[in-house]
Short mmCIF file of C-alpha atoms in Angstrom, two decimals:
data_model
loop_
_atom_site.label_atom_id
_atom_site.label_comp_id
_atom_site.label_asym_id
_atom_site.label_seq_id
_atom_site.Cartn_x
_atom_site.Cartn_y
_atom_site.Cartn_z
CA MET X 1 122.85 131.74 70.44
CA ALA X 2 125.80 133.63 68.93
CA GLU X 3 125.36 136.25 66.22
CA GLN X 4 125.05 134.71 62.75
CA ALA X 5 127.99 134.82 60.36
CA LYS X 6 128.08 137.36 57.53
CA ASN X 7 130.55 135.21 55.56
CA TRP X 8 128.94 131.77 55.13
CA GLU X 9 132.37 130.14 54.94
CA ASP X 10 133.32 131.49 58.37
CA VAL X 11 131.52 129.17 60.77
CA THR X 12 133.34 130.35 63.91
CA SER X 13 130.33 132.43 64.98
CA TYR X 14 128.06 129.38 65.03
CA THR X 15 128.50 128.40 68.63
CA LEU X 16 126.16 127.40 71.41
CA ASP X 17 126.44 128.79 74.90
CA GLN X 18 126.19 126.40 77.83
CA GLU X 19 122.47 127.04 78.27
CA ASP X 20 121.78 126.18 74.61
CA GLU X 21 123.96 123.06 74.87
CA LEU X 22 122.03 121.81 77.89
CA ALA X 23 118.73 122.57 76.15
CA LEU X 24 119.87 120.50 73.15
CA PHE X 25 120.89 117.61 75.44
CA ASP X 26 117.44 117.70 77.08
CA ALA X 27 115.55 117.94 73.77
CA GLN X 28 117.41 115.21 71.88
CA ILE X 29 117.73 111.50 72.64
CA GLU X 30 119.84 110.43 69.64
CA CYS X 31 123.46 110.98 68.76
CA THR X 32 125.95 109.56 66.30
CA LEU X 33 128.69 107.55 67.97
CA ILE X 34 131.93 107.39 65.97
CA TRP X 35 134.81 105.02 66.79
CA ALA X 36 137.74 103.36 65.00
CA SER X 37 137.18 99.87 63.58
CA LYS X 38 139.78 97.13 64.05
CA ASP X 39 141.43 98.16 60.77
CA GLY X 40 141.45 101.84 61.78
CA TRP X 41 138.54 103.08 59.67
CA PRO X 42 136.09 105.48 61.30
CA MET X 43 132.69 103.89 61.90
CA GLY X 44 129.48 105.48 63.11
CA VAL X 45 126.04 104.52 64.28
CA ILE X 46 123.04 106.49 65.50
CA VAL X 47 122.19 105.52 69.07
CA ASN X 48 120.12 106.79 71.97
CA TYR X 49 121.84 108.73 74.72
CA ILE X 50 121.22 110.68 77.89
CA HIS X 51 123.38 113.41 79.37
CA ARG X 52 123.75 113.26 83.14
CA ASP X 53 126.22 114.99 85.46
CA GLY X 54 128.38 116.23 82.58
CA ARG X 55 128.64 112.79 80.95
CA PHE X 56 127.05 111.13 77.95
CA TRP X 57 125.52 107.70 78.57
CA LEU X 58 124.86 105.31 75.69
CA THR X 59 123.91 101.65 75.66
CA ALA X 60 125.12 98.79 73.50
CA SER X 61 124.96 95.02 73.53
CA GLU X 62 128.18 93.20 74.40
CA GLU X 63 127.66 91.37 71.08
CA ARG X 64 128.33 94.55 69.08
CA PRO X 65 131.87 94.59 67.65
CA ARG X 66 132.13 98.29 68.52
CA VAL X 67 132.13 97.44 72.25
CA ASN X 68 135.40 95.49 71.99
CA GLN X 69 136.91 98.14 69.72
CA ILE X 70 136.01 100.90 72.15
CA ARG X 71 137.58 98.91 74.98
CA LYS X 72 140.79 98.68 72.91
CA ASP X 73 140.72 102.33 71.84
CA PRO X 74 138.34 104.43 73.93
CA ARG X 75 138.70 107.55 71.77
CA VAL X 76 135.27 108.25 70.29
CA CYS X 77 133.28 111.17 68.95
CA ILE X 78 129.67 111.95 69.65
CA ALA X 79 127.75 114.15 67.21
CA ILE X 80 124.40 115.57 68.29
CA THR X 81 121.96 117.49 66.12
CA SER X 82 118.65 119.16 66.85
CA LYS X 83 117.04 117.38 63.88
CA GLY X 84 113.86 115.63 64.99
CA SER X 85 113.81 117.37 68.37
CA SER X 86 111.57 120.16 69.65
CA ILE X 87 114.28 122.75 68.85
CA ILE X 88 113.32 124.75 65.75
CA GLU X 89 116.66 126.36 64.86
CA ARG X 90 119.25 123.93 63.48
CA GLN X 91 121.91 123.16 66.01
CA SER X 92 124.68 120.59 66.20
CA LEU X 93 127.62 119.73 68.41
CA THR X 94 130.50 117.29 68.20
CA TYR X 95 132.48 116.10 71.19
CA LYS X 96 135.72 114.17 71.36
CA CYS X 97 135.41 111.76 74.29
CA GLU X 98 137.07 108.84 75.98
CA ALA X 99 134.51 106.10 76.45
CA ILE X 100 134.22 103.78 79.42
CA VAL X 101 132.35 100.50 79.01
CA HIS X 102 130.52 100.00 82.29
CA THR X 103 129.43 96.51 83.27
CA ASP X 104 129.24 96.82 87.06
CA ARG X 105 125.80 96.31 88.56
CA GLU X 106 125.89 99.49 90.68
CA THR X 107 126.35 101.74 87.64
CA LEU X 108 123.82 99.84 85.54
CA ASP X 109 121.21 99.93 88.33
CA ARG X 110 121.68 103.69 88.62
CA ILE X 111 121.78 104.66 84.92
CA LEU X 112 119.48 102.20 83.13
CA PRO X 113 116.26 103.37 84.85
CA GLU X 114 117.12 106.97 83.95
CA PHE X 115 117.89 105.89 80.40
CA ALA X 116 114.60 103.99 80.07
CA SER X 117 112.60 106.93 81.47
CA ALA X 118 114.22 109.30 78.98
CA MET X 119 113.39 106.97 76.08
CA ARG X 120 109.77 106.59 77.27
CA PRO X 121 108.83 109.98 78.77
CA GLY X 122 105.45 109.90 80.45
CA GLU X 123 105.22 106.10 80.07
CA PRO X 124 106.55 104.68 83.35
CA GLU X 125 105.10 101.22 82.70
CA LYS X 126 106.93 100.91 79.38
CA ALA X 127 110.11 102.40 80.84
CA GLN X 128 110.02 99.75 83.54
#
């Protein structure tokens, strides 16, 4: 972790190196997903996620209005915090991303079991 700031208004020294980022991704299973509503207002919801191969994976029902909005405008933000995780020191990250709504069976068959296992660690029966 970078050296702490002496001036509390200067937050440029509060950065995470790649190792700390990956540790946060492994320790946390929730993020805030932010997208633009149909009238352009920012909207956000806390959802589960996994980070695999440099990508964030989230799930949502097709019935959620955000899915259609994200298809129309795939620009989203993901905010991740260490709150509630095993990491003691407060950490947070925000990423600007372009979302892809995957519906193909091959992708779902590959990602959903990993997602379920991450949500139910040590409980393979429940993950199934």
